[in-house]
Amino acid sequence: MSRFSRHALVLALLLTSTSALAGAQWVQARTVLNTCGYFSNAQAEITLTYRNDDLPWGTRVFLIYGWGGSSGPSSAFDWAPAPQTVEVRAVAPYHWGTTVTGIIRARSSTQYSSINYVWKVVLPDGHEFYEKGNDSTWGYYAADFSQVPTPCTNTAGSFIGTPTPLTITTVVKN
């Protein structure tokens, strides 16, 4: 075996072994304006799905999330109003999913533009880890829904239209 082929084999094994450990995820959103007349508030419905084929049966998954946005041009925030934790149910083998809703805009109030979140994974033996896309201390995922169409409806809490897939970014915070 040549030196080059040996290095290529080691690289291939490394990529194969580390890619199998990572989880995959999807986030979709629908937003709606809760009146077709005078503006009152806008609401979002966010569906999040997590998949990790390497987790053993009996694993529990939790979503820790908050809203990102601003209350003015120079006042951005990450976890408003406070981080929420929900247990995520299994929707298929090695897949967990949940849907969260919230008011994202109200007259003379804060405007949210993203959902910021971390997956907390608890293994059957009690060991836990946080899936956040990076190794920073306080890092997290962010999915921006600011460009999702917002149709109006006169039925509060009634979401219409097809969910829009969101781009997920990882935020590094130490």
mmCIF file with all atom_site columns, C-alpha atoms in Angstrom:
data_model
loop_
_atom_site.group_PDB
_atom_site.id
_atom_site.type_symbol
_atom_site.label_atom_id
_atom_site.label_alt_id
_atom_site.label_comp_id
_atom_site.label_asym_id
_atom_site.label_entity_id
_atom_site.label_seq_id
_atom_site.pdbx_PDB_ins_code
_atom_site.Cartn_x
_atom_site.Cartn_y
_atom_site.Cartn_z
_atom_site.occupancy
_atom_site.B_iso_or_equiv
_atom_site.pdbx_formal_charge
_atom_site.auth_seq_id
_atom_site.auth_comp_id
_atom_site.auth_asym_id
_atom_site.auth_atom_id
_atom_site.pdbx_PDB_model_num
ATOM 1   C CA . MET A 1 1   ? 0.000   0.000  0.000  1.00 0.00 ? 1   MET A CA 1
ATOM 2   C CA . SER A 1 2   ? 1.472   3.345  -1.022 1.00 0.00 ? 2   SER A CA 1
ATOM 3   C CA . ARG A 1 3   ? 1.752   6.287  1.321  1.00 0.00 ? 3   ARG A CA 1
ATOM 4   C CA . PHE A 1 4   ? -0.932  8.174  -0.650 1.00 0.00 ? 4   PHE A CA 1
ATOM 5   C CA . SER A 1 5   ? -3.413  5.287  -0.639 1.00 0.00 ? 5   SER A CA 1
ATOM 6   C CA . ARG A 1 6   ? -2.844  4.744  3.091  1.00 0.00 ? 6   ARG A CA 1
ATOM 7   C CA . HIS A 1 7   ? -3.666  8.423  3.797  1.00 0.00 ? 7   HIS A CA 1
ATOM 8   C CA . ALA A 1 8   ? -6.714  8.226  1.520  1.00 0.00 ? 8   ALA A CA 1
ATOM 9   C CA . LEU A 1 9   ? -7.943  5.117  3.369  1.00 0.00 ? 9   LEU A CA 1
ATOM 10  C CA . VAL A 1 10  ? -7.476  6.760  6.778  1.00 0.00 ? 10  VAL A CA 1
ATOM 11  C CA . LEU A 1 11  ? -9.344  9.865  5.592  1.00 0.00 ? 11  LEU A CA 1
ATOM 12  C CA . ALA A 1 12  ? -12.186 7.767  4.155  1.00 0.00 ? 12  ALA A CA 1
ATOM 13  C CA . LEU A 1 13  ? -12.539 5.813  7.428  1.00 0.00 ? 13  LEU A CA 1
ATOM 14  C CA . LEU A 1 14  ? -12.514 9.022  9.456  1.00 0.00 ? 14  LEU A CA 1
ATOM 15  C CA . LEU A 1 15  ? -15.222 10.637 7.335  1.00 0.00 ? 15  LEU A CA 1
ATOM 16  C CA . THR A 1 16  ? -17.346 7.490  7.411  1.00 0.00 ? 16  THR A CA 1
ATOM 17  C CA . SER A 1 17  ? -17.115 7.055  11.175 1.00 0.00 ? 17  SER A CA 1
ATOM 18  C CA . THR A 1 18  ? -17.745 10.693 12.141 1.00 0.00 ? 18  THR A CA 1
ATOM 19  C CA . SER A 1 19  ? -20.596 11.325 9.712  1.00 0.00 ? 19  SER A CA 1
ATOM 20  C CA . ALA A 1 20  ? -22.529 8.378  11.157 1.00 0.00 ? 20  ALA A CA 1
ATOM 21  C CA . LEU A 1 21  ? -22.558 10.030 14.588 1.00 0.00 ? 21  LEU A CA 1
ATOM 22  C CA . ALA A 1 22  ? -24.246 13.267 13.564 1.00 0.00 ? 22  ALA A CA 1
ATOM 23  C CA . GLY A 1 23  ? -27.973 13.856 13.720 1.00 0.00 ? 23  GLY A CA 1
ATOM 24  C CA . ALA A 1 24  ? -30.032 15.331 10.899 1.00 0.00 ? 24  ALA A CA 1
ATOM 25  C CA . GLN A 1 25  ? -32.877 17.772 11.310 1.00 0.00 ? 25  GLN A CA 1
ATOM 26  C CA . TRP A 1 26  ? -35.635 19.609 9.465  1.00 0.00 ? 26  TRP A CA 1
ATOM 27  C CA . VAL A 1 27  ? -37.574 22.724 10.378 1.00 0.00 ? 27  VAL A CA 1
ATOM 28  C CA . GLN A 1 28  ? -40.700 24.028 8.640  1.00 0.00 ? 28  GLN A CA 1
ATOM 29  C CA . ALA A 1 29  ? -42.909 26.992 9.446  1.00 0.00 ? 29  ALA A CA 1
ATOM 30  C CA . ARG A 1 30  ? -46.256 28.554 8.678  1.00 0.00 ? 30  ARG A CA 1
ATOM 31  C CA . THR A 1 31  ? -47.182 32.034 9.825  1.00 0.00 ? 31  THR A CA 1
ATOM 32  C CA . VAL A 1 32  ? -50.533 33.760 9.856  1.00 0.00 ? 32  VAL A CA 1
ATOM 33  C CA . LEU A 1 33  ? -51.919 37.206 10.591 1.00 0.00 ? 33  LEU A CA 1
ATOM 34  C CA . ASN A 1 34  ? -54.829 36.691 12.981 1.00 0.00 ? 34  ASN A CA 1
ATOM 35  C CA . THR A 1 35  ? -57.140 39.221 11.325 1.00 0.00 ? 35  THR A CA 1
ATOM 36  C CA . CYS A 1 36  ? -57.763 40.362 7.777  1.00 0.00 ? 36  CYS A CA 1
ATOM 37  C CA . GLY A 1 37  ? -58.651 43.886 8.897  1.00 0.00 ? 37  GLY A CA 1
ATOM 38  C CA . TYR A 1 38  ? -56.805 46.037 11.371 1.00 0.00 ? 38  TYR A CA 1
ATOM 39  C CA . PHE A 1 39  ? -53.457 44.471 12.408 1.00 0.00 ? 39  PHE A CA 1
ATOM 40  C CA . SER A 1 40  ? -53.573 42.644 15.729 1.00 0.00 ? 40  SER A CA 1
ATOM 41  C CA . ASN A 1 41  ? -50.870 39.993 15.882 1.00 0.00 ? 41  ASN A CA 1
ATOM 42  C CA . ALA A 1 42  ? -49.076 37.368 13.829 1.00 0.00 ? 42  ALA A CA 1
ATOM 43  C CA . GLN A 1 43  ? -48.544 33.788 14.901 1.00 0.00 ? 43  GLN A CA 1
ATOM 44  C CA . ALA A 1 44  ? -46.065 31.075 13.832 1.00 0.00 ? 44  ALA A CA 1
ATOM 45  C CA . GLU A 1 45  ? -46.369 27.307 13.767 1.00 0.00 ? 45  GLU A CA 1
ATOM 46  C CA . ILE A 1 46  ? -42.923 25.680 13.707 1.00 0.00 ? 46  ILE A CA 1
ATOM 47  C CA . THR A 1 47  ? -42.461 21.934 13.087 1.00 0.00 ? 47  THR A CA 1
ATOM 48  C CA . LEU A 1 48  ? -39.064 20.515 14.065 1.00 0.00 ? 48  LEU A CA 1
ATOM 49  C CA . THR A 1 49  ? -37.813 16.993 13.337 1.00 0.00 ? 49  THR A CA 1
ATOM 50  C CA . TYR A 1 50  ? -34.609 15.356 14.611 1.00 0.00 ? 50  TYR A CA 1
ATOM 51  C CA . ARG A 1 51  ? -33.112 12.098 13.307 1.00 0.00 ? 51  ARG A CA 1
ATOM 52  C CA . ASN A 1 52  ? -30.143 10.169 14.658 1.00 0.00 ? 52  ASN A CA 1
ATOM 53  C CA . ASP A 1 53  ? -29.743 6.550  13.536 1.00 0.00 ? 53  ASP A CA 1
ATOM 54  C CA . ASP A 1 54  ? -27.009 5.920  16.117 1.00 0.00 ? 54  ASP A CA 1
ATOM 55  C CA . LEU A 1 55  ? -29.179 6.374  19.202 1.00 0.00 ? 55  LEU A CA 1
ATOM 56  C CA . PRO A 1 56  ? -30.311 3.265  21.100 1.00 0.00 ? 56  PRO A CA 1
ATOM 57  C CA . TRP A 1 57  ? -33.953 2.350  21.679 1.00 0.00 ? 57  TRP A CA 1
ATOM 58  C CA . GLY A 1 58  ? -35.306 4.036  24.799 1.00 0.00 ? 58  GLY A CA 1
ATOM 59  C CA . THR A 1 59  ? -33.571 7.354  24.117 1.00 0.00 ? 59  THR A CA 1
ATOM 60  C CA . ARG A 1 60  ? -35.548 10.448 25.093 1.00 0.00 ? 60  ARG A CA 1
ATOM 61  C CA . VAL A 1 61  ? -35.249 13.721 23.179 1.00 0.00 ? 61  VAL A CA 1
ATOM 62  C CA . PHE A 1 62  ? -36.148 17.198 24.409 1.00 0.00 ? 62  PHE A CA 1
ATOM 63  C CA . LEU A 1 63  ? -36.350 20.478 22.524 1.00 0.00 ? 63  LEU A CA 1
ATOM 64  C CA . ILE A 1 64  ? -35.079 23.556 24.359 1.00 0.00 ? 64  ILE A CA 1
ATOM 65  C CA . TYR A 1 65  ? -36.164 26.641 22.435 1.00 0.00 ? 65  TYR A CA 1
ATOM 66  C CA . GLY A 1 66  ? -36.694 30.375 22.559 1.00 0.00 ? 66  GLY A CA 1
ATOM 67  C CA . TRP A 1 67  ? -37.510 33.111 20.065 1.00 0.00 ? 67  TRP A CA 1
ATOM 68  C CA . GLY A 1 68  ? -34.919 35.360 18.446 1.00 0.00 ? 68  GLY A CA 1
ATOM 69  C CA . GLY A 1 69  ? -35.610 38.841 17.178 1.00 0.00 ? 69  GLY A CA 1
ATOM 70  C CA . SER A 1 70  ? -35.529 42.455 18.282 1.00 0.00 ? 70  SER A CA 1
ATOM 71  C CA . SER A 1 71  ? -37.531 45.135 20.006 1.00 0.00 ? 71  SER A CA 1
ATOM 72  C CA . GLY A 1 72  ? -35.812 47.885 18.032 1.00 0.00 ? 72  GLY A CA 1
ATOM 73  C CA . PRO A 1 73  ? -32.974 48.501 15.586 1.00 0.00 ? 73  PRO A CA 1
ATOM 74  C CA . SER A 1 74  ? -30.240 48.024 18.187 1.00 0.00 ? 74  SER A CA 1
ATOM 75  C CA . SER A 1 75  ? -31.753 45.561 20.652 1.00 0.00 ? 75  SER A CA 1
ATOM 76  C CA . ALA A 1 76  ? -31.451 41.989 19.375 1.00 0.00 ? 76  ALA A CA 1
ATOM 77  C CA . PHE A 1 77  ? -32.028 38.958 21.614 1.00 0.00 ? 77  PHE A CA 1
ATOM 78  C CA . ASP A 1 78  ? -31.696 35.177 21.385 1.00 0.00 ? 78  ASP A CA 1
ATOM 79  C CA . TRP A 1 79  ? -33.970 33.392 23.880 1.00 0.00 ? 79  TRP A CA 1
ATOM 80  C CA . ALA A 1 80  ? -37.188 35.337 24.447 1.00 0.00 ? 80  ALA A CA 1
ATOM 81  C CA . PRO A 1 81  ? -39.176 35.436 26.551 1.00 0.00 ? 81  PRO A CA 1
ATOM 82  C CA . ALA A 1 82  ? -37.369 32.564 28.344 1.00 0.00 ? 82  ALA A CA 1
ATOM 83  C CA . PRO A 1 83  ? -36.130 29.148 27.170 1.00 0.00 ? 83  PRO A CA 1
ATOM 84  C CA . GLN A 1 84  ? -38.891 26.515 27.034 1.00 0.00 ? 84  GLN A CA 1
ATOM 85  C CA . THR A 1 85  ? -38.304 22.753 27.228 1.00 0.00 ? 85  THR A CA 1
ATOM 86  C CA . VAL A 1 86  ? -40.658 20.198 25.703 1.00 0.00 ? 86  VAL A CA 1
ATOM 87  C CA . GLU A 1 87  ? -40.261 16.448 25.434 1.00 0.00 ? 87  GLU A CA 1
ATOM 88  C CA . VAL A 1 88  ? -40.268 15.429 21.779 1.00 0.00 ? 88  VAL A CA 1
ATOM 89  C CA . ARG A 1 89  ? -42.190 12.315 20.804 1.00 0.00 ? 89  ARG A CA 1
ATOM 90  C CA . ALA A 1 90  ? -40.867 9.591  18.517 1.00 0.00 ? 90  ALA A CA 1
ATOM 91  C CA . VAL A 1 91  ? -42.580 9.857  15.118 1.00 0.00 ? 91  VAL A CA 1
ATOM 92  C CA . ALA A 1 92  ? -40.712 6.985  13.411 1.00 0.00 ? 92  ALA A CA 1
ATOM 93  C CA . PRO A 1 93  ? -37.716 4.781  14.220 1.00 0.00 ? 93  PRO A CA 1
ATOM 94  C CA . TYR A 1 94  ? -34.807 7.102  15.104 1.00 0.00 ? 94  TYR A CA 1
ATOM 95  C CA . HIS A 1 95  ? -36.975 10.191 14.357 1.00 0.00 ? 95  HIS A CA 1
ATOM 96  C CA . TRP A 1 96  ? -38.425 12.640 16.892 1.00 0.00 ? 96  TRP A CA 1
ATOM 97  C CA . GLY A 1 97  ? -40.716 15.537 16.047 1.00 0.00 ? 97  GLY A CA 1
ATOM 98  C CA . THR A 1 98  ? -42.761 18.300 17.611 1.00 0.00 ? 98  THR A CA 1
ATOM 99  C CA . THR A 1 99  ? -44.684 21.426 16.684 1.00 0.00 ? 99  THR A CA 1
ATOM 100 C CA . VAL A 1 100 ? -44.554 24.671 18.663 1.00 0.00 ? 100 VAL A CA 1
ATOM 101 C CA . THR A 1 101 ? -46.588 27.839 18.177 1.00 0.00 ? 101 THR A CA 1
ATOM 102 C CA . GLY A 1 102 ? -46.219 31.379 19.369 1.00 0.00 ? 102 GLY A CA 1
ATOM 103 C CA . ILE A 1 103 ? -47.110 35.013 18.778 1.00 0.00 ? 103 ILE A CA 1
ATOM 104 C CA . ILE A 1 104 ? -44.262 36.425 16.673 1.00 0.00 ? 104 ILE A CA 1
ATOM 105 C CA . ARG A 1 105 ? -45.466 40.003 16.113 1.00 0.00 ? 105 ARG A CA 1
ATOM 106 C CA . ALA A 1 106 ? -47.867 42.251 17.951 1.00 0.00 ? 106 ALA A CA 1
ATOM 107 C CA . ARG A 1 107 ? -48.625 45.916 17.574 1.00 0.00 ? 107 ARG A CA 1
ATOM 108 C CA . SER A 1 108 ? -46.140 48.107 19.491 1.00 0.00 ? 108 SER A CA 1
ATOM 109 C CA . SER A 1 109 ? -44.286 45.039 20.726 1.00 0.00 ? 109 SER A CA 1
ATOM 110 C CA . THR A 1 110 ? -41.344 42.751 20.179 1.00 0.00 ? 110 THR A CA 1
ATOM 111 C CA . GLN A 1 111 ? -40.920 41.059 16.809 1.00 0.00 ? 111 GLN A CA 1
ATOM 112 C CA . TYR A 1 112 ? -39.552 37.537 16.591 1.00 0.00 ? 112 TYR A CA 1
ATOM 113 C CA . SER A 1 113 ? -37.790 36.405 13.415 1.00 0.00 ? 113 SER A CA 1
ATOM 114 C CA . SER A 1 114 ? -36.261 33.031 14.335 1.00 0.00 ? 114 SER A CA 1
ATOM 115 C CA . ILE A 1 115 ? -36.631 30.045 16.573 1.00 0.00 ? 115 ILE A CA 1
ATOM 116 C CA . ASN A 1 116 ? -33.425 29.269 18.451 1.00 0.00 ? 116 ASN A CA 1
ATOM 117 C CA . TYR A 1 117 ? -33.034 25.784 19.835 1.00 0.00 ? 117 TYR A CA 1
ATOM 118 C CA . VAL A 1 118 ? -30.949 22.885 21.109 1.00 0.00 ? 118 VAL A CA 1
ATOM 119 C CA . TRP A 1 119 ? -31.781 19.174 21.133 1.00 0.00 ? 119 TRP A CA 1
ATOM 120 C CA . LYS A 1 120 ? -31.229 17.577 24.545 1.00 0.00 ? 120 LYS A CA 1
ATOM 121 C CA . VAL A 1 121 ? -30.695 13.826 24.127 1.00 0.00 ? 121 VAL A CA 1
ATOM 122 C CA . VAL A 1 122 ? -31.023 11.530 27.159 1.00 0.00 ? 122 VAL A CA 1
ATOM 123 C CA . LEU A 1 123 ? -29.764 7.984  26.618 1.00 0.00 ? 123 LEU A CA 1
ATOM 124 C CA . PRO A 1 124 ? -31.391 4.995  28.381 1.00 0.00 ? 124 PRO A CA 1
ATOM 125 C CA . ASP A 1 125 ? -28.475 4.839  30.876 1.00 0.00 ? 125 ASP A CA 1
ATOM 126 C CA . GLY A 1 126 ? -29.158 8.464  31.922 1.00 0.00 ? 126 GLY A CA 1
ATOM 127 C CA . HIS A 1 127 ? -26.198 9.986  30.054 1.00 0.00 ? 127 HIS A CA 1
ATOM 128 C CA . GLU A 1 128 ? -27.209 13.168 28.236 1.00 0.00 ? 128 GLU A CA 1
ATOM 129 C CA . PHE A 1 129 ? -25.755 15.397 25.562 1.00 0.00 ? 129 PHE A CA 1
ATOM 130 C CA . TYR A 1 130 ? -26.833 18.498 23.663 1.00 0.00 ? 130 TYR A CA 1
ATOM 131 C CA . GLU A 1 131 ? -27.026 18.522 19.875 1.00 0.00 ? 131 GLU A CA 1
ATOM 132 C CA . LYS A 1 132 ? -26.354 22.125 18.849 1.00 0.00 ? 132 LYS A CA 1
ATOM 133 C CA . GLY A 1 133 ? -24.192 21.920 15.745 1.00 0.00 ? 133 GLY A CA 1
ATOM 134 C CA . ASN A 1 134 ? -20.956 23.197 17.288 1.00 0.00 ? 134 ASN A CA 1
ATOM 135 C CA . ASP A 1 135 ? -18.630 22.772 20.244 1.00 0.00 ? 135 ASP A CA 1
ATOM 136 C CA . SER A 1 136 ? -19.123 26.210 21.783 1.00 0.00 ? 136 SER A CA 1
ATOM 137 C CA . THR A 1 137 ? -20.338 26.455 25.357 1.00 0.00 ? 137 THR A CA 1
ATOM 138 C CA . TRP A 1 138 ? -23.634 28.249 24.690 1.00 0.00 ? 138 TRP A CA 1
ATOM 139 C CA . GLY A 1 139 ? -24.084 27.505 20.973 1.00 0.00 ? 139 GLY A CA 1
ATOM 140 C CA . TYR A 1 140 ? -27.422 26.701 19.388 1.00 0.00 ? 140 TYR A CA 1
ATOM 141 C CA . TYR A 1 141 ? -29.299 26.273 16.120 1.00 0.00 ? 141 TYR A CA 1
ATOM 142 C CA . ALA A 1 142 ? -31.319 29.124 14.611 1.00 0.00 ? 142 ALA A CA 1
ATOM 143 C CA . ALA A 1 143 ? -34.046 28.776 11.977 1.00 0.00 ? 143 ALA A CA 1
ATOM 144 C CA . ASP A 1 144 ? -35.138 32.093 10.453 1.00 0.00 ? 144 ASP A CA 1
ATOM 145 C CA . PHE A 1 145 ? -38.834 32.362 9.548  1.00 0.00 ? 145 PHE A CA 1
ATOM 146 C CA . SER A 1 146 ? -38.871 36.087 8.686  1.00 0.00 ? 146 SER A CA 1
ATOM 147 C CA . GLN A 1 147 ? -39.397 35.375 4.963  1.00 0.00 ? 147 GLN A CA 1
ATOM 148 C CA . VAL A 1 148 ? -42.271 32.903 5.397  1.00 0.00 ? 148 VAL A CA 1
ATOM 149 C CA . PRO A 1 149 ? -45.495 34.192 3.758  1.00 0.00 ? 149 PRO A CA 1
ATOM 150 C CA . THR A 1 150 ? -48.022 35.508 6.295  1.00 0.00 ? 150 THR A CA 1
ATOM 151 C CA . PRO A 1 151 ? -51.580 35.257 4.946  1.00 0.00 ? 151 PRO A CA 1
ATOM 152 C CA . CYS A 1 152 ? -54.477 36.601 6.993  1.00 0.00 ? 152 CYS A CA 1
ATOM 153 C CA . THR A 1 153 ? -57.327 34.656 8.532  1.00 0.00 ? 153 THR A CA 1
ATOM 154 C CA . ASN A 1 154 ? -60.268 35.684 10.668 1.00 0.00 ? 154 ASN A CA 1
ATOM 155 C CA . THR A 1 155 ? -59.998 32.470 12.704 1.00 0.00 ? 155 THR A CA 1
ATOM 156 C CA . ALA A 1 156 ? -57.340 32.940 15.402 1.00 0.00 ? 156 ALA A CA 1
ATOM 157 C CA . GLY A 1 157 ? -54.903 30.033 15.633 1.00 0.00 ? 157 GLY A CA 1
ATOM 158 C CA . SER A 1 158 ? -55.933 28.619 12.255 1.00 0.00 ? 158 SER A CA 1
ATOM 159 C CA . PHE A 1 159 ? -52.857 28.084 10.097 1.00 0.00 ? 159 PHE A CA 1
ATOM 160 C CA . ILE A 1 160 ? -53.342 28.035 6.338  1.00 0.00 ? 160 ILE A CA 1
ATOM 161 C CA . GLY A 1 161 ? -51.034 27.210 3.481  1.00 0.00 ? 161 GLY A CA 1
ATOM 162 C CA . THR A 1 162 ? -48.151 24.811 3.049  1.00 0.00 ? 162 THR A CA 1
ATOM 163 C CA . PRO A 1 163 ? -45.295 24.814 5.593  1.00 0.00 ? 163 PRO A CA 1
ATOM 164 C CA . THR A 1 164 ? -42.114 26.464 4.302  1.00 0.00 ? 164 THR A CA 1
ATOM 165 C CA . PRO A 1 165 ? -38.773 24.672 4.877  1.00 0.00 ? 165 PRO A CA 1
ATOM 166 C CA . LEU A 1 166 ? -36.410 26.889 6.879  1.00 0.00 ? 166 LEU A CA 1
ATOM 167 C CA . THR A 1 167 ? -32.660 27.260 6.603  1.00 0.00 ? 167 THR A CA 1
ATOM 168 C CA . ILE A 1 168 ? -30.920 26.161 9.802  1.00 0.00 ? 168 ILE A CA 1
ATOM 169 C CA . THR A 1 169 ? -27.732 27.875 10.938 1.00 0.00 ? 169 THR A CA 1
ATOM 170 C CA . THR A 1 170 ? -25.533 27.091 13.894 1.00 0.00 ? 170 THR A CA 1
ATOM 171 C CA . VAL A 1 171 ? -24.662 29.939 16.243 1.00 0.00 ? 171 VAL A CA 1
ATOM 172 C CA . VAL A 1 172 ? -21.366 29.803 18.131 1.00 0.00 ? 172 VAL A CA 1
ATOM 173 C CA . LYS A 1 173 ? -21.417 31.373 21.621 1.00 0.00 ? 173 LYS A CA 1
ATOM 174 C CA . ASN A 1 174 ? -18.810 30.874 24.315 1.00 0.00 ? 174 ASN A CA 1
#
